[in-house]
Coordinates of C-alpha atoms in Angstrom, one line a residue:
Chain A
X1 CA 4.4 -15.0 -56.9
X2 CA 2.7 -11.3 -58.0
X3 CA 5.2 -10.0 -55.1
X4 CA 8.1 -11.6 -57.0
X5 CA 6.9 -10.1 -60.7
X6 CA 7.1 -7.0 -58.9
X7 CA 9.8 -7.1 -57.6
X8 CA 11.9 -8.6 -59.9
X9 CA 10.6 -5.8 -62.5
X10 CA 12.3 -3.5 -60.1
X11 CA 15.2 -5.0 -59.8
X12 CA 15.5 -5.2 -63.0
X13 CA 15.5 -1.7 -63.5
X14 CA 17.5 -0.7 -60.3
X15 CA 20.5 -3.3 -61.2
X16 CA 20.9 -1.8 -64.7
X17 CA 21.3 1.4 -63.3
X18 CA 23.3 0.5 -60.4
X19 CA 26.1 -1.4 -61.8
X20 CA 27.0 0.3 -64.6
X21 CA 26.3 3.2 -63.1
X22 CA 30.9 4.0 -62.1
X23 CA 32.2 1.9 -65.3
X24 CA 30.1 2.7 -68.3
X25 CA 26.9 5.9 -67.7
X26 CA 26.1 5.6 -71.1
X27 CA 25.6 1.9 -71.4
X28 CA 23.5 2.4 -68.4
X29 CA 21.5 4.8 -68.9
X30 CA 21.1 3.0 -71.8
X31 CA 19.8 -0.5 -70.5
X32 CA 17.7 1.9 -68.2
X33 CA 15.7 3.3 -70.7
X34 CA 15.7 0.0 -72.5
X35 CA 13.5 -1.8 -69.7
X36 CA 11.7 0.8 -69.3
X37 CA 10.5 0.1 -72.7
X38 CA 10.0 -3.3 -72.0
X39 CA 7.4 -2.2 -69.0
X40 CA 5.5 0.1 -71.7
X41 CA 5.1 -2.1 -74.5
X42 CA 3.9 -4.5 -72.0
X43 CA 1.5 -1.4 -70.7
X44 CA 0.7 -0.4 -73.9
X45 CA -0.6 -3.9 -74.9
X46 CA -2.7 -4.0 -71.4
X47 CA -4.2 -0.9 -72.1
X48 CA -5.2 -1.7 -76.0
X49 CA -6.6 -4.7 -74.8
X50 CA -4.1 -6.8 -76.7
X51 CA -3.0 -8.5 -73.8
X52 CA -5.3 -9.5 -70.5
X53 CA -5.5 -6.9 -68.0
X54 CA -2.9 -8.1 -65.2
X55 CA -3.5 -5.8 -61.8
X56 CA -0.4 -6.6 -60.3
X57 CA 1.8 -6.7 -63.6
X58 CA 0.1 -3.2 -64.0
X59 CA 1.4 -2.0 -60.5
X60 CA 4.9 -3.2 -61.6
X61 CA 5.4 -1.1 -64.4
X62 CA 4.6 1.9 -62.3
X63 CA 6.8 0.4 -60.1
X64 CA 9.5 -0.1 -62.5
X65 CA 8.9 3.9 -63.7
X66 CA 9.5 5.2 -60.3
X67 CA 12.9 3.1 -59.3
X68 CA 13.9 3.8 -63.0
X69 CA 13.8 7.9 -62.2
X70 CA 15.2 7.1 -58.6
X71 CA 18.8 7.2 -60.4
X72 CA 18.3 8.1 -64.3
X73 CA 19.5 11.5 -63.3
X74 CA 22.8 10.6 -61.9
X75 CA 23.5 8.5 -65.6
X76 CA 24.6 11.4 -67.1
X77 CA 27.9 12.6 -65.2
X78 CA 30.4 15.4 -66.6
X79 CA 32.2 14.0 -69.7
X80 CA 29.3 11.2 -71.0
X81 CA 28.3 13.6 -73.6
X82 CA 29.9 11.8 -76.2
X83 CA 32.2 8.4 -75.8
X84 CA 29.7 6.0 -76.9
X85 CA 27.1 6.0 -79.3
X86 CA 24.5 8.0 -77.4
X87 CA 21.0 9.7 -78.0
X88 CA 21.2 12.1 -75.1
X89 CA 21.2 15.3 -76.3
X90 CA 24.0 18.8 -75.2
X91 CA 20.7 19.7 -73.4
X92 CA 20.8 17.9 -70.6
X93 CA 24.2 19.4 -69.5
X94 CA 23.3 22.8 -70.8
X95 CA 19.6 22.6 -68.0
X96 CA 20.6 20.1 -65.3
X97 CA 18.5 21.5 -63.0
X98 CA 15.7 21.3 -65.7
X99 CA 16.2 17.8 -66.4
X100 CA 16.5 16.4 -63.1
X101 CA 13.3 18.2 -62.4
X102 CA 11.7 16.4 -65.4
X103 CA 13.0 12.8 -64.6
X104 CA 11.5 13.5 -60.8
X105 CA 7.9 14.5 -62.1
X106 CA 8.0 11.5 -64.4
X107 CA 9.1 9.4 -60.8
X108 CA 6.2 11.1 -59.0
X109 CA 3.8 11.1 -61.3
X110 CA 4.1 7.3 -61.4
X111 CA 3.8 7.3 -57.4
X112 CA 0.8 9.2 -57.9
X113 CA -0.6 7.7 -61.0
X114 CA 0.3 4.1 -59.9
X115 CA -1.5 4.3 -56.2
X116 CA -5.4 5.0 -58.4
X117 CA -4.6 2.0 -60.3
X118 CA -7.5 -0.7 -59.6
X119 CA -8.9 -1.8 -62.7
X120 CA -8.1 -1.6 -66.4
X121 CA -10.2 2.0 -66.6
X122 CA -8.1 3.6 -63.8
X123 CA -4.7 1.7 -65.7
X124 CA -5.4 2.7 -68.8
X125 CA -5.9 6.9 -67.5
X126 CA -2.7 6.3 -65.1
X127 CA -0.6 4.6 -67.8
X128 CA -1.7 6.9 -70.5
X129 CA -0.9 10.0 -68.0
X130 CA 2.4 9.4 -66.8
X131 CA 4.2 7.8 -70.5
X132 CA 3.1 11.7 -71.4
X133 CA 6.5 12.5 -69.3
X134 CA 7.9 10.3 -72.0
X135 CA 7.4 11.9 -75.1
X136 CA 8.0 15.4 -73.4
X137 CA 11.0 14.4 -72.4
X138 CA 12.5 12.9 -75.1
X139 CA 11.2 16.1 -77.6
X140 CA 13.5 18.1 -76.0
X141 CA 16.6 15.9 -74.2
X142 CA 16.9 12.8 -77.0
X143 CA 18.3 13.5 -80.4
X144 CA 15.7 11.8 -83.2
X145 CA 16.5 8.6 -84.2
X146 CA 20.1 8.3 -86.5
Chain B
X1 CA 23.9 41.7 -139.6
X2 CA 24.2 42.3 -135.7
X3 CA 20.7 43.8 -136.0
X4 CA 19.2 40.7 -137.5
X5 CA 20.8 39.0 -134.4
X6 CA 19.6 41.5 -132.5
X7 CA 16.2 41.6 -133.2
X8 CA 16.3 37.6 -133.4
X9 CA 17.0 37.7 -129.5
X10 CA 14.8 40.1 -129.0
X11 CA 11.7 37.8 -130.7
X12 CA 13.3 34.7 -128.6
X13 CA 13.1 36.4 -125.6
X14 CA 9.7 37.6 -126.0
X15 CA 8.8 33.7 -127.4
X16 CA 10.5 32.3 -123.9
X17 CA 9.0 35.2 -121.9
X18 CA 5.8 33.9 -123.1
X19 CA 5.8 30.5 -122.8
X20 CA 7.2 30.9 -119.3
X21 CA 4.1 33.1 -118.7
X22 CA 2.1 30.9 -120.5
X23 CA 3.6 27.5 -118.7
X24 CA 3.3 29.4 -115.6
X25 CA 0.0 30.2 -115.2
X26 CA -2.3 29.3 -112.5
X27 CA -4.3 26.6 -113.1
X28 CA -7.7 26.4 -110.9
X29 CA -11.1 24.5 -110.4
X30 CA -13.8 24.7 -112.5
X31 CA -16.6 26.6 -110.6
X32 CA -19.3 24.0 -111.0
X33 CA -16.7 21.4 -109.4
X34 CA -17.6 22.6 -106.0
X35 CA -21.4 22.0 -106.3
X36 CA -23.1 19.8 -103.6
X37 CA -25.1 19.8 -100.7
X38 CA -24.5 21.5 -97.5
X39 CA -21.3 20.9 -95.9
X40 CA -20.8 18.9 -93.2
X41 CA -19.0 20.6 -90.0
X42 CA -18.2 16.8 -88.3
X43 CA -16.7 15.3 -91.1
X44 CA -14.8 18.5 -91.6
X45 CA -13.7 18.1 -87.9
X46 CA -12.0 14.9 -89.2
X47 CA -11.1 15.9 -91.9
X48 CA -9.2 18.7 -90.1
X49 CA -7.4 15.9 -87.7
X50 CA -6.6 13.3 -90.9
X51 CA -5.3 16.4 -92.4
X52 CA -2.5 17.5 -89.5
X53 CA -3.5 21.3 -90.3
X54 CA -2.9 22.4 -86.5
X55 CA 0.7 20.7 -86.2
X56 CA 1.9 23.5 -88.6
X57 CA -0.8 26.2 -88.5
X58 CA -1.4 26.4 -84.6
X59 CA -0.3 29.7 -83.5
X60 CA 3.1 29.8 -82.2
X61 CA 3.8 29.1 -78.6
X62 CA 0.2 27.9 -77.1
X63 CA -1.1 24.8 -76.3
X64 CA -4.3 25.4 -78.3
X65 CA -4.5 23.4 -81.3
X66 CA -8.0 24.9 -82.6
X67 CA -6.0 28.6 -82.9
X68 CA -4.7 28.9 -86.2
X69 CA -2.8 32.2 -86.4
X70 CA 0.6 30.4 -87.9
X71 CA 4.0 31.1 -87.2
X72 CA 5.4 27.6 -87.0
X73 CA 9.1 27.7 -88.8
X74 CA 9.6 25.2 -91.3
X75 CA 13.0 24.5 -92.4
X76 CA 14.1 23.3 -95.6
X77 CA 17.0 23.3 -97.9
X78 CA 15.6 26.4 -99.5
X79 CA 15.2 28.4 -96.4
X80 CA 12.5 28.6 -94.3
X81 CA 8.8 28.8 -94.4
X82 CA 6.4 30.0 -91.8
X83 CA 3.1 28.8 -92.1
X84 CA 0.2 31.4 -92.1
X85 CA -2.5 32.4 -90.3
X86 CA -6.0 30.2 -91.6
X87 CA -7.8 31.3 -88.8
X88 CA -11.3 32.8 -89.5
X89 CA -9.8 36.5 -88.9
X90 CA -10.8 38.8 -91.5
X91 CA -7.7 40.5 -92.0
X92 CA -5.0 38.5 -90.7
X93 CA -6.6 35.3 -91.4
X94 CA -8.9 33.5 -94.3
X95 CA -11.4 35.0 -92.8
X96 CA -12.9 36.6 -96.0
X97 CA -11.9 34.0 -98.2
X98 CA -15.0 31.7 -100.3
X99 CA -15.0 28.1 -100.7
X100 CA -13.5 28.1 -104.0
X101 CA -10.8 30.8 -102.9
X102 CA -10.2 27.6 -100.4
X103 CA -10.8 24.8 -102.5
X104 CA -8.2 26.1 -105.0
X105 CA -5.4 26.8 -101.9
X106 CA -5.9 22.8 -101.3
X107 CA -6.4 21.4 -104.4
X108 CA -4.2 23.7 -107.2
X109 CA -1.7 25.4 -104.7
X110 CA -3.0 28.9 -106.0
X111 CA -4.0 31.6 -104.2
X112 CA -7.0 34.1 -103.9
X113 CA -4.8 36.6 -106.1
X114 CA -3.9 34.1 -108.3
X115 CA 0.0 33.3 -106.9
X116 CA 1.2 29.9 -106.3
X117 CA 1.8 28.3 -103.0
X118 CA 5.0 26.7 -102.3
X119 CA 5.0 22.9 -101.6
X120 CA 6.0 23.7 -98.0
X121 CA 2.4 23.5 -97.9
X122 CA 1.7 19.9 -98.8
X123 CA -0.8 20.0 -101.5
X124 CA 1.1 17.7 -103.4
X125 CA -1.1 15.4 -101.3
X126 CA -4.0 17.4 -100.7
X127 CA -4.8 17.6 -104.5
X128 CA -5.6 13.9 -104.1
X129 CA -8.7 14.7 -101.5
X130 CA -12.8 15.0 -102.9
X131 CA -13.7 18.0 -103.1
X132 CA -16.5 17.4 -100.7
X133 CA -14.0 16.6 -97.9
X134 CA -12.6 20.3 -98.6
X135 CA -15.8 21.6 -98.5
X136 CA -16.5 19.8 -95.4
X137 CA -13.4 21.1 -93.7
X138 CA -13.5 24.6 -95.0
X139 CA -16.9 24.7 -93.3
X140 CA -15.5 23.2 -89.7
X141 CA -12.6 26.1 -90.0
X142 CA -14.9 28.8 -89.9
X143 CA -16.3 27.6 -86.7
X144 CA -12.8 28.4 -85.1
X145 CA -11.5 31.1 -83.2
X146 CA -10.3 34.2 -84.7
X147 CA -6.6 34.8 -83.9
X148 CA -4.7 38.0 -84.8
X149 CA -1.5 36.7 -85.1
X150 CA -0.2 38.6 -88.2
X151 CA 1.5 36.7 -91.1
X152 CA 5.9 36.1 -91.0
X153 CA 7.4 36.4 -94.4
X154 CA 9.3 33.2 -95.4
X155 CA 13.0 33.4 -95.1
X156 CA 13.8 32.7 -98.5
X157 CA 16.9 33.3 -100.8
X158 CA 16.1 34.7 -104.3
X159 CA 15.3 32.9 -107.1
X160 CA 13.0 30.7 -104.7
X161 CA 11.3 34.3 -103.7
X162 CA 9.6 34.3 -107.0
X163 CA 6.6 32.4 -107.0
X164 CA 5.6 32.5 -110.6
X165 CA 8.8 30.0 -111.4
X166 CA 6.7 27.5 -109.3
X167 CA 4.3 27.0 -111.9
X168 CA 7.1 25.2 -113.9
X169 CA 7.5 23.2 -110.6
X170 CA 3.9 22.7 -110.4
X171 CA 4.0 21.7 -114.1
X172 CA 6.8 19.0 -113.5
X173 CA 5.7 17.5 -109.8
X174 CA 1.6 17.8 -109.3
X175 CA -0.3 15.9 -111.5
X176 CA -3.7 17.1 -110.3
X177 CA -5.2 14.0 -110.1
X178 CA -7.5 13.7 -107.6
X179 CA -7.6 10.0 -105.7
X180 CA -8.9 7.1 -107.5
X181 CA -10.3 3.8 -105.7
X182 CA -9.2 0.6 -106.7
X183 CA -12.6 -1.4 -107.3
X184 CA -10.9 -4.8 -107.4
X185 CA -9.4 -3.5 -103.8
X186 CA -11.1 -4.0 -100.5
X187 CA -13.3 -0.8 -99.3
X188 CA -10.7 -0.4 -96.4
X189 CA -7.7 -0.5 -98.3
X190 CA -9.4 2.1 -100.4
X191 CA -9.9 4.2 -97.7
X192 CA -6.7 4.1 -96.0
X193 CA -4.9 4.8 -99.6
X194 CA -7.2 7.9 -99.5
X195 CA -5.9 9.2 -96.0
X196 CA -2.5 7.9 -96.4
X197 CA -1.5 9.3 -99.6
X198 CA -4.3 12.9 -99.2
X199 CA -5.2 14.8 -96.4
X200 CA -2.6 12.2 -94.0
X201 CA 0.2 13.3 -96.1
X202 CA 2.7 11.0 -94.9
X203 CA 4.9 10.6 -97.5
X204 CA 5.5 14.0 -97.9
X205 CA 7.8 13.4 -94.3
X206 CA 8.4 9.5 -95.0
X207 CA 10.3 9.7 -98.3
X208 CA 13.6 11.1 -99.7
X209 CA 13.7 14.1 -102.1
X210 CA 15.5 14.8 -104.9
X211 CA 17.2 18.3 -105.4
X212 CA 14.0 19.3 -106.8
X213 CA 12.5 19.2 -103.7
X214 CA 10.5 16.5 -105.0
X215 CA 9.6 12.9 -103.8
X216 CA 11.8 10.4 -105.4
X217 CA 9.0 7.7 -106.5
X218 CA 10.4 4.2 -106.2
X219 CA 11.4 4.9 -102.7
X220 CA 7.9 6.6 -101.5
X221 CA 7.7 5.9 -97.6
X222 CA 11.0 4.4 -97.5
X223 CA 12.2 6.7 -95.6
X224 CA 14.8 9.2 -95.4
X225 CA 17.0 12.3 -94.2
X226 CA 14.6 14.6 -92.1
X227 CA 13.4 17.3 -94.5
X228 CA 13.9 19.9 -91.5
X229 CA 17.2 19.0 -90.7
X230 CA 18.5 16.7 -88.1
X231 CA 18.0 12.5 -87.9
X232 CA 15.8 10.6 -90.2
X233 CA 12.6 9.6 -91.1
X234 CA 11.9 6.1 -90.8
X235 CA 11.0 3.8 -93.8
X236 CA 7.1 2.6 -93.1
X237 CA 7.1 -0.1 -95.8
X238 CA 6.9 -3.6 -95.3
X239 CA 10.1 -4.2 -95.4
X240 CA 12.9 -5.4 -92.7
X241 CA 14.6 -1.9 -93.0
X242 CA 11.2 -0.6 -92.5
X243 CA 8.3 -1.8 -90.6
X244 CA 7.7 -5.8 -91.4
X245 CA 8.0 -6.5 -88.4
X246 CA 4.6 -4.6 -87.3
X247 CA 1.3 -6.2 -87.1
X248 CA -1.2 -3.9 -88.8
X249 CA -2.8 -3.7 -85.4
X250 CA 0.8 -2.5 -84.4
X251 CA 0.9 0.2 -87.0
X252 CA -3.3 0.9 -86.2
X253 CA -2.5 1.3 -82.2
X254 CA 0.6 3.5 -82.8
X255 CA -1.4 5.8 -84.5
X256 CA -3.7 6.2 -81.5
X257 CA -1.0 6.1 -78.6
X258 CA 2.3 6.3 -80.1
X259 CA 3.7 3.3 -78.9
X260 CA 5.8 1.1 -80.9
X261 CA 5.6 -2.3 -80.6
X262 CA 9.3 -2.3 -78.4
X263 CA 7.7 0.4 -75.9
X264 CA 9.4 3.4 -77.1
X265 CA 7.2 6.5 -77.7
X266 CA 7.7 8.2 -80.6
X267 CA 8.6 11.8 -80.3
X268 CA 10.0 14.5 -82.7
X269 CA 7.2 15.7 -85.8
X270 CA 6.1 12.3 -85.0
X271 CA 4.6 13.0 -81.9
X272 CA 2.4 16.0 -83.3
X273 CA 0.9 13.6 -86.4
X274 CA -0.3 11.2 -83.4
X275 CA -2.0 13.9 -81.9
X276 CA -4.1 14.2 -84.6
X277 CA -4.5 10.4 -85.9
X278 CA -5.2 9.8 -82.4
X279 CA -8.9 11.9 -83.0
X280 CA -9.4 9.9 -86.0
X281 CA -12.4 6.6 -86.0
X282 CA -10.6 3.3 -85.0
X283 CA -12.0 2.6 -88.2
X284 CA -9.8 4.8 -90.1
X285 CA -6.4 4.4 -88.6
X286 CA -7.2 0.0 -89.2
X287 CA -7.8 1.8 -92.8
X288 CA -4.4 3.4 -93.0
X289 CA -2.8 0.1 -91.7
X290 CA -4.2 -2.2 -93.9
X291 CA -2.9 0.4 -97.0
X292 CA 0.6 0.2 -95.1
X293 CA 0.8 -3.2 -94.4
X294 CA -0.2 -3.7 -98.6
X295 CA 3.0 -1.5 -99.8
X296 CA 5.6 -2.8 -101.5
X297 CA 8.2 -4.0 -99.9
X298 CA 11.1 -1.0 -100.7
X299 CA 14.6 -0.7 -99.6
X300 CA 15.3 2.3 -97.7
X301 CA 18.9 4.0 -97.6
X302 CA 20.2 3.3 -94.7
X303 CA 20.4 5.3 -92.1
X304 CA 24.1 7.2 -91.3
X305 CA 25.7 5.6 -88.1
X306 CA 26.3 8.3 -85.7

């Protein structure tokens, strides 16, 4: 059962991004972003205590993070700058290199992070370490809310 | 004739001349207002967070947010401002200033030589906070470190370069009222009121100005078009265009981790005022959501569709 959370969490992510991926990038990387927001709000509530600490939910989420920035780069070909109503910002295509490199440090800090994960003291450092990729991220490669 | 005009101009000019200078004039804090005891550094530490002072005054560049040599640009639709250095460095900082050269800078928006500040700097709000709370803090920023960074002048199109004509401003927009508790309101909506609407200074970001530059009252915290430029500011009153759909444990944990309740983590200035509300007592933020959670209900424009 815990195997299947996790894994369905993952596929989850992974589907979004795979099968939109040719037809629309922007409505993928769109739904991408989305469940990863599902995974943190879930997180978020673990680690205020709202919710009940859940080890194996907590693994998924890090799980989740890391299959999410297997492919978030790749959701933002040539020519998906604009053709949709989208947040991601001239940025991205003006530092590639930049922010692929920032979508893999999110992807392995959640390796990282995710493995020292055993109880809700170590979740609550990991998870609050690796959403810091997050707001970094979006400062400088997501235009501020319409 | 044409000389009895004359001179009639010439006694109207001097009559508007004077009640400009008159109108104009600095007003400032009654030395006996600062008495009281001994300050106290920790509260000013908090006070310092509640107030957001490093997300504009931390020296340009560096990760430090106890350096306070200035520099951050702050646009606005009557150029840009650059805030200044208030770090304990004698020359290039406040570093020879005295309590009541302080106190006045927070609570009247007038400088040591007598000049007025522009509302860049948010006293609007900060005139609402004790003046024990400035002593506090005034105390806890001497005990940073001194940073040389010397002072940018504003970018600033005349007539906005003359900062006498802000004491009509002043004498139209700040009321100089300091905060007053509601007794027949709980002790932590009291609170929250305080740092929501003084040293927090959030509606200074979270509601739309008129032409003035000033906040547009019936629609305080609903929101509106981002004061330095780009996107919006989102409206933080209970209603559905705002935040109703927030728990005030919602609104109290997003101001220690800035999550929302969707899972999206709040970025843009945003991000910077969580870095300080983060430092503040879990006391204090429930206090700032119970005050939001207890606002009325107000429309907010709604946002343009991209």
């Amino acid at each position: 059962m815990k195997r299947f959370i996790m894994a369905a969490a993952v596929l989850a992510i992974g589907t979004f991004a795979v099968t939109a991926q040719g037809s629309d990038p922007i409505a993928a990387r769109k739904e991408s972003m989305k469940a990863v927001g599902q995974q943190t709000g879930l997180g978020a509530r673990m680690a205020r205590g709202q919710a009940a600490f859940d080890l194996t939910q907590a693994r998924a989420i890090f799980a989740a993070y890391e299959q999410a920035a297997a492919t978030y780069a790749n959701l933002f070909p040539e020519g998906s700058q604009t053709g949709g109503e989208t947040a991601a910002l001239p940025a991205i295509w003006a530092n590639r290199a930049a922010f692929t490199a920032a979508v893999a440090k999110w992807g392995a800090d959640a390796r990282t992070e995710g493995a020292k994960v055993t109880d809700l003291a170590t979740f609550q450092a990991a998870f609050g370490e690796v959403t810091k990729n997050c707001g970094s991220c979006h400062e400088t490669y997501r235009a501020r809310r319409n | 004739m044409i000389r009895r005009l004359l001179v009639l101009v010439a006694v109207l000019g001097v009559v508007a001349g004077a009640a400009f200078w008159w109108l104009t004039m600095p007003q400032r804090l009654a030395p006996a207002a600062l008495a009281g005891p001994a300050p106290n550094v920790e509260n000013g530490k908090l006070v310092f967070a509640a107030g957001g002072c490093a997300s504009c005054h931390v020296t340009e560049g560096q990760p430090d947010r106890t350096r306070m040599g200035g520099g951050h640009g702050l646009k606005s639709p009557f150029g840009t401002f650059y805030a200044p250095n208030i770090s304990p460095h004698p020359e290039r900082g406040i570093g020879r200033w005295s309590e009541a050269d302080f106190a006045n800078a927070m609570l009247k928006g007038v400088s040591p030589a007598g000049e007025h500040y522009y509302p860049a700097f948010p006293y609007t709000s900060y005139q609402r906070m004790t003046v024990s709370d400035v002593r506090d803090l005034f105390a806890y920023m001497k005990t940073l470190p001194a940073d040389a960074t010397a002072n940018r002048p504003h970018d600033l199109p005349f007539p906005f370069t003359v900062r006498r004509g802000l004491g009509l401003w002043k004498l139209a927009f700040l009321d100089g009222e300091p905060f007053r508790p509601d007794p027949s309101k709980p002790a932590a909506w009291n609170r929250g009121a305080y740092l929501v609407e003084g040293p927090g200074h959030c509606a200074e970001c979270h509601s739309p100005r008129a032409f003035t530059g000033a906040i547009t009252a019936d629609r305080r915290f609903a929101g509106g078009p981002n004061p330095e430029g780009a996107g919006w500011v989102p409206n933080i009153t209970p209603h559905r265009d705002g935040i109703a759909s927030w728990s005030a444990d919602d609104i109290a944990s997003f101001l220690a981790d800035g999550f929302t309740p969707g899972g999206d983590s709040t970025g843009g200035a945003m991000a910077s005022v969580i870095r300080n509300t983060s430092q503040l007592s879990e006391a204090d933020r429930a206090a700032m959501a119970a005050y939001l959670k207890a606002l009325p209900a107000r429309e907010g424009r709604a946002p343009p569709r991209r």
